[in-house]
mmCIF file of C-alpha atoms in Angstrom:
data_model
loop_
_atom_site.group_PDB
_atom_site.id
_atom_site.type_symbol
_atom_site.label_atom_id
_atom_site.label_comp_id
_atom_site.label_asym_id
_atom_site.label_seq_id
_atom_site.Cartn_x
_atom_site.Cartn_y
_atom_site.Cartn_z
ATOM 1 C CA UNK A 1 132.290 90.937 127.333
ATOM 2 C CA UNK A 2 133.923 90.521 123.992
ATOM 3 C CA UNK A 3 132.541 89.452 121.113
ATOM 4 C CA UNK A 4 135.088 86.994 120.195
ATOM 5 C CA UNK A 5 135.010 85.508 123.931
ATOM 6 C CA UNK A 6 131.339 85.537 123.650
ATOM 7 C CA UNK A 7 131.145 83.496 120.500
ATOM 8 C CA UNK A 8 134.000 81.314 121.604
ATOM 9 C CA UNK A 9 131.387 80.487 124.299
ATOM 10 C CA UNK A 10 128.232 79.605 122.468
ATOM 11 C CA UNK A 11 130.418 77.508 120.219
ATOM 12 C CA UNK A 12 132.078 75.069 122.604
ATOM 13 C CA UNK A 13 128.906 75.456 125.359
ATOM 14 C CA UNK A 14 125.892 75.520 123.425
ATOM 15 C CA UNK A 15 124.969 72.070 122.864
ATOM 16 C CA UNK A 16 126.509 70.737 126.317
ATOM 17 C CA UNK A 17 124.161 73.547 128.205
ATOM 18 C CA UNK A 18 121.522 72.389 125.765
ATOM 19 C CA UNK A 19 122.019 68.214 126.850
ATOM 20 C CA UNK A 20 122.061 69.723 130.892
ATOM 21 C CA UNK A 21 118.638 71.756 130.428
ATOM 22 C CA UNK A 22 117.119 68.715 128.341
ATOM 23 C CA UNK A 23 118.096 66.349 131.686
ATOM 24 C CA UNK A 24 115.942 68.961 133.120
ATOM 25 C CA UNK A 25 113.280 69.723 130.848
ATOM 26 C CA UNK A 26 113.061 66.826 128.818
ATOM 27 C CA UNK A 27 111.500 69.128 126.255
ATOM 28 C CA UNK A 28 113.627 70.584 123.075
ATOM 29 C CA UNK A 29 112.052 73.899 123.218
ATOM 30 C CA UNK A 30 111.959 75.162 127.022
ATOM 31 C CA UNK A 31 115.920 73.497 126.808
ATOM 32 C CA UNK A 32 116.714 75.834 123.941
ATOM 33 C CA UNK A 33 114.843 78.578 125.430
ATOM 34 C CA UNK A 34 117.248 77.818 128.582
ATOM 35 C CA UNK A 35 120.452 78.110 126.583
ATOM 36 C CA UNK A 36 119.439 81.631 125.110
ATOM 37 C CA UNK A 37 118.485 82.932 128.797
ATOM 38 C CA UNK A 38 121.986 81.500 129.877
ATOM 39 C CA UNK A 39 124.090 82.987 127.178
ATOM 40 C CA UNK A 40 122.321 86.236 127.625
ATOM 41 C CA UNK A 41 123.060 86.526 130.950
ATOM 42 C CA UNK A 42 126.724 86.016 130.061
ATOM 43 C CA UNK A 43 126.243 88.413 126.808
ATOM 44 C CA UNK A 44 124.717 91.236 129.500
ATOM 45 C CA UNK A 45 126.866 90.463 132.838
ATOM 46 C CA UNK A 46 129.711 92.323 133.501
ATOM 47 C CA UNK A 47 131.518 89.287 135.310
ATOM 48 C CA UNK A 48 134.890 88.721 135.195
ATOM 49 C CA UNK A 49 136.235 85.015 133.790
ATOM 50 C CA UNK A 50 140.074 84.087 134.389
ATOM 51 C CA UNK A 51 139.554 81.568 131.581
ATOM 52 C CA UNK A 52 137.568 79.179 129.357
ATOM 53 C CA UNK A 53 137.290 76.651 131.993
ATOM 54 C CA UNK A 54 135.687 79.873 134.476
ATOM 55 C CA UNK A 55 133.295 80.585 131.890
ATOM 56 C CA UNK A 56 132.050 76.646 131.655
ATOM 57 C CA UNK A 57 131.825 76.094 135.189
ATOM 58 C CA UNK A 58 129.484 79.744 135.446
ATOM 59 C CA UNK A 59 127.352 78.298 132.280
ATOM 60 C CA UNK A 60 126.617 75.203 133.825
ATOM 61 C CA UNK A 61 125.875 76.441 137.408
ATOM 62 C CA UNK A 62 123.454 78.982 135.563
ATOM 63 C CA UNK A 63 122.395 76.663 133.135
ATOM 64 C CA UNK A 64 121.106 74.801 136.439
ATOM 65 C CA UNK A 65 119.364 77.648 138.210
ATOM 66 C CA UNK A 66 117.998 78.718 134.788
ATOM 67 C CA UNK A 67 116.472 74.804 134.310
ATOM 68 C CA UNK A 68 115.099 74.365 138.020
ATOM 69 C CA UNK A 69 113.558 78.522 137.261
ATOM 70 C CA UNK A 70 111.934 77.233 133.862
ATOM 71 C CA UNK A 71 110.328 73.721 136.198
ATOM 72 C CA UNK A 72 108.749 75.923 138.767
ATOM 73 C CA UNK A 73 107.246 78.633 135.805
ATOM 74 C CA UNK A 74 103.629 79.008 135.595
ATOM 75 C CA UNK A 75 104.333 79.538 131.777
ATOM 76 C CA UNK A 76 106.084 76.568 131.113
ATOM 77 C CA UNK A 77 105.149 75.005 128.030
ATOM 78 C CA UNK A 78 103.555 71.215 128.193
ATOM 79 C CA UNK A 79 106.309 68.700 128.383
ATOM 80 C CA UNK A 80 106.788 66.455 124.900
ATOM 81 C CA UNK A 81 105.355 63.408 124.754
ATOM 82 C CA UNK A 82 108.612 60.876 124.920
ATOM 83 C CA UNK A 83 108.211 59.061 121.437
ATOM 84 C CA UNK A 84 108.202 62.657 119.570
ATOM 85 C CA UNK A 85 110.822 64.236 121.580
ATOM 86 C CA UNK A 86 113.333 60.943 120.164
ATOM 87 C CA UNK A 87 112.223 61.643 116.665
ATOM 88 C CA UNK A 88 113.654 65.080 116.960
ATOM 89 C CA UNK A 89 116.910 63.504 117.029
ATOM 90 C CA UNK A 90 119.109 60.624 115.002
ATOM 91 C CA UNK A 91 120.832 57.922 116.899
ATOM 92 C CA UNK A 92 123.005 55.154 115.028
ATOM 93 C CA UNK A 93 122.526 52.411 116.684
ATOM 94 C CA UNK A 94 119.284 51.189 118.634
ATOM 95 C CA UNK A 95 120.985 51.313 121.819
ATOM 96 C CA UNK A 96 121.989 54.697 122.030
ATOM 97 C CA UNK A 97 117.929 55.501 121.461
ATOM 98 C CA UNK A 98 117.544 52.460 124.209
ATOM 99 C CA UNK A 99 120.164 54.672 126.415
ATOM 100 C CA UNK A 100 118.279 58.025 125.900
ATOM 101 C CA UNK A 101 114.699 56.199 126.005
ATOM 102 C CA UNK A 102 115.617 54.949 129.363
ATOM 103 C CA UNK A 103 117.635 57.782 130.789
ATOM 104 C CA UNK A 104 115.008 60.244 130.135
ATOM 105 C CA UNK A 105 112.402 57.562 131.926
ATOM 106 C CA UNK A 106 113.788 58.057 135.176
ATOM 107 C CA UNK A 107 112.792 60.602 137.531
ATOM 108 C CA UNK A 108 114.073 63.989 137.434
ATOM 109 C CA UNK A 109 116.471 63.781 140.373
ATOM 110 C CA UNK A 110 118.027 60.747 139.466
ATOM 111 C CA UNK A 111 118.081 61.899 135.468
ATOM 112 C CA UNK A 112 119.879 65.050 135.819
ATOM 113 C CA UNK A 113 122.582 63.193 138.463
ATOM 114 C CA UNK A 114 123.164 60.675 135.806
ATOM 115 C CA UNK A 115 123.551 63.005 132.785
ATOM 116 C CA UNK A 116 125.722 65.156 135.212
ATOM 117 C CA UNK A 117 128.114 62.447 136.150
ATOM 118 C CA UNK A 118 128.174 60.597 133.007
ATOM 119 C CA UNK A 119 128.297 62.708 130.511
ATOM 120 C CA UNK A 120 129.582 66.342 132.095
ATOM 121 C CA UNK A 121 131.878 63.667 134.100
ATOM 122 C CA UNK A 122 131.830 65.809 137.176
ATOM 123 C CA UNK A 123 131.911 64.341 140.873
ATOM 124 C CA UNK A 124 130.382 63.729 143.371
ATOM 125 C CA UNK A 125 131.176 66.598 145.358
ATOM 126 C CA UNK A 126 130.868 69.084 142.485
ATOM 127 C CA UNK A 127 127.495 67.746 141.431
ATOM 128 C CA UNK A 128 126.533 68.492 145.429
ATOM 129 C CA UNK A 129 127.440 71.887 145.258
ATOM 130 C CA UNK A 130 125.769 72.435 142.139
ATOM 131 C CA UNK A 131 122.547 71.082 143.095
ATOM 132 C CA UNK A 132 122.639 72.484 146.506
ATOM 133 C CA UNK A 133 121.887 69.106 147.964
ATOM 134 C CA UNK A 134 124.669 66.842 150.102
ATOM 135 C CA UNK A 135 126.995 64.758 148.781
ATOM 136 C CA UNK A 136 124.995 60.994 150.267
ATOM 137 C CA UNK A 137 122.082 62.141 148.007
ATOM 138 C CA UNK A 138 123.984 62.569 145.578
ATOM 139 C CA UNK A 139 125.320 59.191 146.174
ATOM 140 C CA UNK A 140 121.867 57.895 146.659
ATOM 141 C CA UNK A 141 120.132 59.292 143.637
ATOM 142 C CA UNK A 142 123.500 57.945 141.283
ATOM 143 C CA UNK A 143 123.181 54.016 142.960
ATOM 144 C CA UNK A 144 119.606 54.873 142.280
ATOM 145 C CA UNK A 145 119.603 55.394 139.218
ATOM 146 C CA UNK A 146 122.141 53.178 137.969
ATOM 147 C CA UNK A 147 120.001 49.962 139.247
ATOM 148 C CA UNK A 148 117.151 51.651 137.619
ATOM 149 C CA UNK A 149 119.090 51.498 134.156
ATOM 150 C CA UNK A 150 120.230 48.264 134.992
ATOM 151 C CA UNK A 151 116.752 46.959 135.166
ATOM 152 C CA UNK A 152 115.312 48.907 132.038
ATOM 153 C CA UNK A 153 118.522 47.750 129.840
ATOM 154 C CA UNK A 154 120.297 45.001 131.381
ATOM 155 C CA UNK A 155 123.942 44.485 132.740
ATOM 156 C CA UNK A 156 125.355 44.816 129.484
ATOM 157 C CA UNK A 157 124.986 48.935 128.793
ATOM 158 C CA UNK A 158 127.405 49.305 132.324
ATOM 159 C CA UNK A 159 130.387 47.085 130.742
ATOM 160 C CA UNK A 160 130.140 48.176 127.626
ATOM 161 C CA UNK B 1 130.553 54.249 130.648
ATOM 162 C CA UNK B 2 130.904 57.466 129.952
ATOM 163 C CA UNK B 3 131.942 57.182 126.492
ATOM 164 C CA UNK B 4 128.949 54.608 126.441
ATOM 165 C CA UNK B 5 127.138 57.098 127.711
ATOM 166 C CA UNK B 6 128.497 60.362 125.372
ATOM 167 C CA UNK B 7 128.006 58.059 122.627
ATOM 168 C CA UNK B 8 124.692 57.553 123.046
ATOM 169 C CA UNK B 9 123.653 61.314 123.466
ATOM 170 C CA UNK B 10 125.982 62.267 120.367
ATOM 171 C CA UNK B 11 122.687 62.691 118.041
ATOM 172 C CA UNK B 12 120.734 64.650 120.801
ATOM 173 C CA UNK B 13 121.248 68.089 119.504
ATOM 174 C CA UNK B 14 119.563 71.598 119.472
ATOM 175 C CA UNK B 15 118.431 73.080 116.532
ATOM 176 C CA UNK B 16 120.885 73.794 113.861
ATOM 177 C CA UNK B 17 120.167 77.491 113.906
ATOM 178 C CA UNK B 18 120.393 77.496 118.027
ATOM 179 C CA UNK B 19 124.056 79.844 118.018
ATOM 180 C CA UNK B 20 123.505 81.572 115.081
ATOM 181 C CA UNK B 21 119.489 82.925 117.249
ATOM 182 C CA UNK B 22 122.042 83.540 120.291
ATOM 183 C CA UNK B 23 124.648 85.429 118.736
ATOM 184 C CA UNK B 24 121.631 87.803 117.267
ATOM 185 C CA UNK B 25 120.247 88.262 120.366
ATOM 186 C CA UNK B 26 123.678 90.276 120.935
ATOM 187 C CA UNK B 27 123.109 92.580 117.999
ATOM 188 C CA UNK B 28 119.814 94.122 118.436
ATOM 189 C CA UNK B 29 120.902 97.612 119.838
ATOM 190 C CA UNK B 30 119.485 98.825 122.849
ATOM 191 C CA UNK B 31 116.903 101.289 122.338
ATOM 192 C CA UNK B 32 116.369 104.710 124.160
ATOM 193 C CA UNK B 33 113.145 104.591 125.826
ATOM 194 C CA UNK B 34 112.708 108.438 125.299
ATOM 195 C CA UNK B 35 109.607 108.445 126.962
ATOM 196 C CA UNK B 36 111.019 107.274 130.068
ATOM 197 C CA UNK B 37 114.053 110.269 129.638
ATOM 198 C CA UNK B 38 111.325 112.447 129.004
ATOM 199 C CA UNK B 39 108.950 111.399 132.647
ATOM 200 C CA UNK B 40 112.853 111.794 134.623
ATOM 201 C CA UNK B 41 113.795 114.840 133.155
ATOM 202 C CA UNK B 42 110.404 116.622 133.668
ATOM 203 C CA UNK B 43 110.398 114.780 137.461
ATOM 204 C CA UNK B 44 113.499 116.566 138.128
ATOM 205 C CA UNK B 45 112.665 120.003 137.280
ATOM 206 C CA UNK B 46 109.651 119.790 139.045
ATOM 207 C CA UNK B 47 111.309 118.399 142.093
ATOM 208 C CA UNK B 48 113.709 121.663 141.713
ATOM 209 C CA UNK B 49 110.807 123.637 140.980
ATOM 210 C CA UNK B 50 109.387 122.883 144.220
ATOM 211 C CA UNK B 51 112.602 122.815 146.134
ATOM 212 C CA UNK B 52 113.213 126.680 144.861
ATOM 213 C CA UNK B 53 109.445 127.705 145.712
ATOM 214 C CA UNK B 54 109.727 125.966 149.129
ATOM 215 C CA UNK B 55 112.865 127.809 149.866
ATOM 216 C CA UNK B 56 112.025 131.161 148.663
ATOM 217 C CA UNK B 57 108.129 131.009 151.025
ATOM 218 C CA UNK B 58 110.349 129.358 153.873
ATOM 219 C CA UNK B 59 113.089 132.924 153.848
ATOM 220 C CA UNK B 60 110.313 135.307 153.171
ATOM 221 C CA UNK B 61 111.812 135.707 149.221
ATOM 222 C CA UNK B 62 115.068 136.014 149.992
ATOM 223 C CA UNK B 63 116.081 133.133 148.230
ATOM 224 C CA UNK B 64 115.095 134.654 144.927
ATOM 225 C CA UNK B 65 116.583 137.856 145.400
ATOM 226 C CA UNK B 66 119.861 136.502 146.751
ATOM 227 C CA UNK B 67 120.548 135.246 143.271
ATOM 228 C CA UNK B 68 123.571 136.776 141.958
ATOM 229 C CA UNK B 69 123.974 137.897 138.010
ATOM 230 C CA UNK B 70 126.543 138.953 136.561
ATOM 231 C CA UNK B 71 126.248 141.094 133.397
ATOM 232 C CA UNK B 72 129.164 142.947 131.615
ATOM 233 C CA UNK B 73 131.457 141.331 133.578
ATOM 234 C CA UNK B 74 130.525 142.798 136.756
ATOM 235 C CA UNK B 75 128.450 141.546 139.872
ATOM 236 C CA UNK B 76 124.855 142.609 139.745
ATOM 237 C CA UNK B 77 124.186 142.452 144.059
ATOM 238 C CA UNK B 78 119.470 142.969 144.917
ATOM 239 C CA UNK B 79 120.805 146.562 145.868
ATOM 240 C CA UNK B 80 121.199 147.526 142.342
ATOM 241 C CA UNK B 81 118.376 145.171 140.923
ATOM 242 C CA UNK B 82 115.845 146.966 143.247
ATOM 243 C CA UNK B 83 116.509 150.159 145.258
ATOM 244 C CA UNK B 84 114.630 151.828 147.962
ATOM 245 C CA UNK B 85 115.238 155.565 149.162
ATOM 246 C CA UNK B 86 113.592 158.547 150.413
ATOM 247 C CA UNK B 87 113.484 161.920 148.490
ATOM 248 C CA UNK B 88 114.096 165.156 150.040
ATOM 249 C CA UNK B 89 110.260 165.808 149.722
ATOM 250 C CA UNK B 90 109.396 162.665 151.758
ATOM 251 C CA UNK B 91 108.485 160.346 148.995
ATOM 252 C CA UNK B 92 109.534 156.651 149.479
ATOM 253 C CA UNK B 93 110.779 155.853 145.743
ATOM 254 C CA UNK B 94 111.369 152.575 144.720
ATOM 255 C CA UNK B 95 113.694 152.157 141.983
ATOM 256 C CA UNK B 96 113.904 148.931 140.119
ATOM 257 C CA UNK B 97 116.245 148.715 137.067
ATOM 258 C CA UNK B 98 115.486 146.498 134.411
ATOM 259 C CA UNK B 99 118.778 145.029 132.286
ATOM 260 C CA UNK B 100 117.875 144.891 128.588
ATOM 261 C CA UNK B 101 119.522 143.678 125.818
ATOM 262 C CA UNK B 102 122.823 141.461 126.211
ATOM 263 C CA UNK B 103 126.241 141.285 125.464
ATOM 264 C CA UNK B 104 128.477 144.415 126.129
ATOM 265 C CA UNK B 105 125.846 146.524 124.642
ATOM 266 C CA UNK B 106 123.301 146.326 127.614
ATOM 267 C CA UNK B 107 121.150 149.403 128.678
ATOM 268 C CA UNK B 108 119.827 149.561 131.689
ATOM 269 C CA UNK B 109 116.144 151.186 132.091
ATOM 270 C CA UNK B 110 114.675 152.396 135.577
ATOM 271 C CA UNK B 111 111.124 152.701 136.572
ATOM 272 C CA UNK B 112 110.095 154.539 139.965
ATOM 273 C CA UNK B 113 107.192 154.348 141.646
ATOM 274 C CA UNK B 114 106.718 157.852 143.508
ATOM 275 C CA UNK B 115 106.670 161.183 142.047
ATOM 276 C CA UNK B 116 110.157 162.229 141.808
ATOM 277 C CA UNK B 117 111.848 162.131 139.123
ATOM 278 C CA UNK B 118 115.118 159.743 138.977
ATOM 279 C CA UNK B 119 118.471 160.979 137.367
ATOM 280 C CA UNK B 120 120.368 159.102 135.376
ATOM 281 C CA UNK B 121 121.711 156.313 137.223
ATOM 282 C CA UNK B 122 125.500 155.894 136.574
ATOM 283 C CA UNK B 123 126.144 155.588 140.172
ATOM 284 C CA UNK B 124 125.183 152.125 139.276
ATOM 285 C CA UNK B 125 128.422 151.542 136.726
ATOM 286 C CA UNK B 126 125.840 151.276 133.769
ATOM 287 C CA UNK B 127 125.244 152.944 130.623
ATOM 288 C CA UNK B 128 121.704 153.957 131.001
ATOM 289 C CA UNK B 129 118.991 155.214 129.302
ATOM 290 C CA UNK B 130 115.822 156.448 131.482
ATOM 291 C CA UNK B 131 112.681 156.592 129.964
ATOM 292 C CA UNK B 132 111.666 160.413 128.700
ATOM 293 C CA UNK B 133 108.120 160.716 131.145
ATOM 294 C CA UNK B 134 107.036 163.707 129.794
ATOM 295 C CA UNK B 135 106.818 162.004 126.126
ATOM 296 C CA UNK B 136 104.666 159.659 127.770
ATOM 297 C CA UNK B 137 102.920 162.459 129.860
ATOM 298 C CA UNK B 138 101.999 163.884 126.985
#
């Protein structure tokens, strides 16, 4: 791959891959240590991208096998405690650290379906394929999880 | 909601030096594990090694001796390597000629193990020299 391709990657991937494997994870190391793996599959494969939006769409399907791979590892380092994980990072306003608080409370399923749809604003059908699961748990796990956040932070964080 | 929600996860963000550990990941050169060229390179000679030996006890040494060389340019066939013949006393002599030297200016030296003595071989298309025996002899 070239090197210019390859950096144009990390650049405009990095942090997105990094937000995906954290939905995951929910731990800032094993989601960084995620990214590297991902990018140095790219770095080593000798695949073949038509363009930018190729290259995204094989991150973020690796990026996902890579995240459910690091889960299932023996190795995997101890999960940060919730409070410490936040302080990591710098929200402006108390709700966004409400939002994160309470999306990173819900279960795994229903965390990485949310973070998928809301923030990599992919469908329904897209986040199927990428999970390998069918499109009514998808459906499921998003109504789910939206009454979940509901509860946690009231009507308001839906309208806004 | 989705800018609600992008909004939110704006300050969630690896660490600063994430791309810059990625993109040195790529420049570490990939070293030659000579070791391992060294184990395959001796596994293959010995795998030939045994191949030839196999060969050669499986056609009764033929394999070995069907070998061509060429030296000077010209074919060297067994017959000329190693020659068998009977004298006119009845002696079996076995002739085997040994190529020294390389290049254009190669001798060729005979040895023969019966009595008789051999002549000068230029029937083989060589400039020869045969050993003087009665030096030795004496």
């Amino acid at each position: 791959m070239e090197k210019q391709i390859f950096e144009n990657a990390v650049a405009r991937n990095s942090r997105r891959l990094f937000l995906i494997a954290l939905s995951f994870t929910k731990n800032h190391d094993d989601s960084e240590d995620i990214v590297q793996n991902v990018f140095m599959k790219l770095w080593n494969g000798k695949n073949d991208f038509e363009n930018d939006e190729h290259i995204k769409n094989w991150l973020t399907a690796v990026c996902v096998n890579e995240s459910k791979n690091c889960l299932k590892s023996y190795f995997r380092k101890n999960t940060t405690d919730l409070d410490s994980a936040c302080d990591l990072y710098s929200f402006d306003r108390q709700s966004d650290l409400d939002l994160f608080t309470a999306v990173m409370k819900l279960p795994k399923t229903d965390r990485v379906v949310i973070h998928l749809f809301y923030y990599e604003e992919l469908s329904i059908k897209q986040i199927a394929d990428l999970l390998d699961v069918k499109e009514t748990a998808v459906g499921t796990r998003l109504h789910r999880a939206r009454s979940k956040l509901k509860e946690m932070l009231g009507d308001e964080w839906i309208h806004e | 909601m989705n800018n609600r929600y992008k909004l939110a996860f704006s300050g969630v963000r690896p660490s600063d030096d994430l791309n810059e550990r990625i993109l040195a990941m790529t420049e570490k050169k990939r070293r030659v594990n000579y070791k391992r060229v060294l184990a395959l390179t001796a596994a293959v000679i010995l795998i030939l090694a045994i191949f030839c030996i196999s060969v050669n006890a499986a056609t009764n040494g033929e394999f070995f001796t069907s070998i061509k060389m060429r030296f000077n340019g010209e074919l060297q066939t067994p017959d000329k390597v190693k020659k068998t013949y009977d004298t006119a006393s009845g002696h079996t002599v076995e002739e085997r000629i040994y190529i020294l030297g390389d290049g254009a200016e190669f001798f060729v030296r005979t040895e023969t193990a019966g009595e008789e003595e051999v002549a000068t071989a230029d029937a083989f298309g060589f400039r020869m020299e045969v050993p003087d025996t009665t030096e030795a002899g004496e």
